[in-house]
Coordinates of C-alpha atoms and ligand atoms in Angstrom, one line a residue:
M293 CA 54.1 50.5 23.3
A294 CA 56.7 52.9 22.1
F295 CA 57.8 53.0 18.4
H296 CA 61.4 53.9 17.8
H297 CA 60.7 55.3 14.3
C298 CA 58.1 57.6 15.8
I299 CA 59.6 61.1 16.6
F300 CA 57.2 61.8 19.4
C301 CA 57.8 58.4 21.1
R302 CA 61.5 59.2 20.9
I303 CA 61.0 62.6 22.5
V304 CA 58.9 60.9 25.3
A305 CA 61.8 58.4 25.8
R306 CA 64.3 61.3 25.8
D307 CA 65.9 59.7 22.7
A308 CA 65.3 62.9 20.7
P309 CA 65.7 66.4 22.0
A310 CA 62.8 68.8 22.7
Y311 CA 62.2 72.0 24.7
I312 CA 60.1 70.3 27.3
L313 CA 57.5 72.3 29.3
A314 CA 55.6 69.9 31.5
E315 CA 55.2 66.2 32.1
D316 CA 52.9 63.9 34.0
G317 CA 52.1 60.2 33.9
D318 CA 50.0 60.5 30.7
C319 CA 51.5 63.3 28.7
L320 CA 54.4 65.5 27.7
A321 CA 54.3 69.1 26.7
F322 CA 57.0 70.7 24.6
M323 CA 57.6 73.5 22.1
D324 CA 56.8 73.0 18.4
I325 CA 60.0 73.3 16.4
N326 CA 58.1 74.8 13.4
P327 CA 56.2 77.4 15.4
V328 CA 53.5 79.4 13.6
A329 CA 53.8 82.0 16.4
P330 CA 56.0 82.5 19.5
G331 CA 54.7 80.1 22.2
H332 CA 53.3 77.4 19.9
A333 CA 53.3 74.3 22.0
L334 CA 52.3 70.6 21.7
I335 CA 50.9 68.2 24.2
V336 CA 51.4 64.6 23.3
A337 CA 50.2 61.4 24.9
K338 CA 53.1 59.3 26.3
Q339 CA 51.4 56.1 25.1
H340 CA 51.7 55.8 21.3
A341 CA 48.2 56.2 19.7
E342 CA 47.9 57.5 16.2
N343 CA 44.9 59.7 16.4
I344 CA 41.5 60.6 18.0
F345 CA 40.1 57.2 17.1
D346 CA 43.0 55.2 18.7
I347 CA 43.7 57.1 21.9
Q348 CA 42.1 55.8 25.1
A349 CA 39.3 58.1 26.4
P350 CA 40.6 58.3 30.0
V351 CA 44.1 59.3 28.7
L352 CA 42.5 61.9 26.4
Q353 CA 40.5 63.3 29.3
R354 CA 43.5 63.6 31.6
L355 CA 45.6 65.1 28.7
M356 CA 43.1 68.0 28.4
G357 CA 44.1 69.1 31.9
T358 CA 47.6 69.7 30.7
V359 CA 46.3 71.4 27.5
Q360 CA 44.5 73.9 29.7
R361 CA 47.5 74.5 31.9
V362 CA 49.8 75.1 28.9
A363 CA 47.2 77.4 27.3
Q364 CA 47.0 79.4 30.5
A365 CA 50.8 79.7 30.6
V366 CA 51.0 80.7 26.9
N367 CA 48.2 83.3 27.5
A368 CA 50.0 84.7 30.5
V369 CA 53.5 84.9 28.9
F370 CA 52.7 86.0 25.3
L371 CA 49.4 87.9 25.8
P372 CA 47.9 86.8 22.5
D373 CA 44.6 88.1 21.1
G374 CA 43.4 84.5 21.2
I375 CA 44.4 80.8 21.3
N376 CA 43.4 78.0 19.1
I377 CA 43.5 74.4 20.3
V378 CA 44.1 72.3 17.2
Q379 CA 44.2 68.6 16.8
S380 CA 44.6 66.9 13.4
N381 CA 43.7 63.4 12.2
G382 CA 44.8 61.9 8.9
P383 CA 46.4 63.4 5.8
G384 CA 43.3 65.2 4.7
A385 CA 43.5 67.2 8.0
A386 CA 47.2 67.8 7.5
Q387 CA 48.4 65.5 10.3
S388 CA 52.1 65.3 9.7
V389 CA 53.1 63.2 12.8
P390 CA 51.0 60.1 13.3
H391 CA 51.2 60.2 17.2
F392 CA 48.3 61.9 18.9
H393 CA 49.1 65.5 19.9
I394 CA 47.2 68.7 20.6
H395 CA 48.5 72.1 19.4
V396 CA 48.3 75.2 21.6
V397 CA 48.5 78.0 19.0
P398 CA 48.6 81.6 20.1
R399 CA 46.8 83.9 17.7
W400 CA 47.0 87.6 16.9
Q401 CA 44.4 89.7 15.1
N402 CA 45.2 89.8 11.3
D403 CA 47.9 87.1 11.6
D404 CA 46.3 85.5 8.6
L405 CA 47.1 82.0 9.8
L406 CA 45.4 79.3 7.7
M407 CA 44.3 76.0 9.0
N408 CA 46.7 73.9 7.0
W409 CA 49.8 76.0 7.7
S410 CA 53.1 74.9 6.1
L411 CA 56.0 73.8 8.4
R412 CA 58.8 76.2 8.6
P413 CA 61.7 75.7 11.1
G414 CA 61.8 78.3 13.9
E415 CA 65.0 79.8 15.3
R416 CA 66.2 77.4 18.0
S417 CA 67.4 80.1 20.4
A418 CA 64.0 81.9 20.3
I419 CA 62.1 78.7 20.9
E420 CA 64.4 77.8 23.8
A421 CA 63.9 81.3 25.3
N422 CA 60.1 81.0 25.0
A423 CA 60.2 77.6 26.6
A424 CA 62.1 79.0 29.6
R425 CA 59.4 81.7 30.0
L426 CA 56.6 79.1 29.9
R427 CA 58.5 76.8 32.3
A428 CA 58.7 79.6 34.8
I429 CA 55.0 79.6 35.1
L430 CA 54.3 75.8 34.7
G431 CA 56.8 75.0 37.5
Ligands
LIG89 P1 50.5 67.9 12.8 O1 50.8 68.5 11.5 O2 49.2 68.4 13.4 O3 50.7 66.4 12.8 O4 51.6 68.5 13.8 C1 52.8 68.0 14.0 C2 53.7 69.1 14.6 O5 54.8 68.5 15.1 C3 54.1 70.1 13.5 O6 53.7 71.4 13.9 C4 55.7 70.0 13.6 O7 56.3 71.3 13.5 C5 55.9 69.4 15.0 N1 57.1 68.6 15.1 C6 57.6 67.7 14.3 N2 58.7 67.2 14.7 C7 59.0 67.8 15.9 C8 60.0 67.8 16.9 N3 61.1 66.9 16.7 N4 60.0 68.6 17.9 C9 58.9 69.4 18.1 N5 57.9 69.5 17.2 C10 57.9 68.8 16.1
LIG90 ZN1 54.7 57.4 18.9

């Protein structure tokens, strides 16, 4: 079921804009609009599930294939020193959107990124350009 008040359901339904990277039957990948680094991307389940406890296991398993593909593209385009795969559940874990998603976070030595980073809007033109570079690899 889709929830109209849920921003990620709206992106899945193309009711809200996003820099989309890849899509299949189970999930949608798009750029985070408050990127902690160039290339910061999200993979969301198409079906609304709030968190790791609610998502159906087969959907989660299939979603991980896209997480790997996006991580490979981010690695190839941005050549980071490392990548964190981050997934948050509940306010204590700083989950800000209650619709299951997985972050692909490119990391650089000494970037001093903390686990509960604060949300700061990125520059749209830069995010759009980074999305285009990733799409070229993801096809
Ligand atoms: P979390 O804090 O783990 O729930 O992550 C939610 C992420 O969604 C944050 O990094 C936000 O920047 C990102 N986000 C929220 N709204 C949007 C949107 N409309 N398009 C893209 N990313 C979004
Ligand atoms: Zn939703």
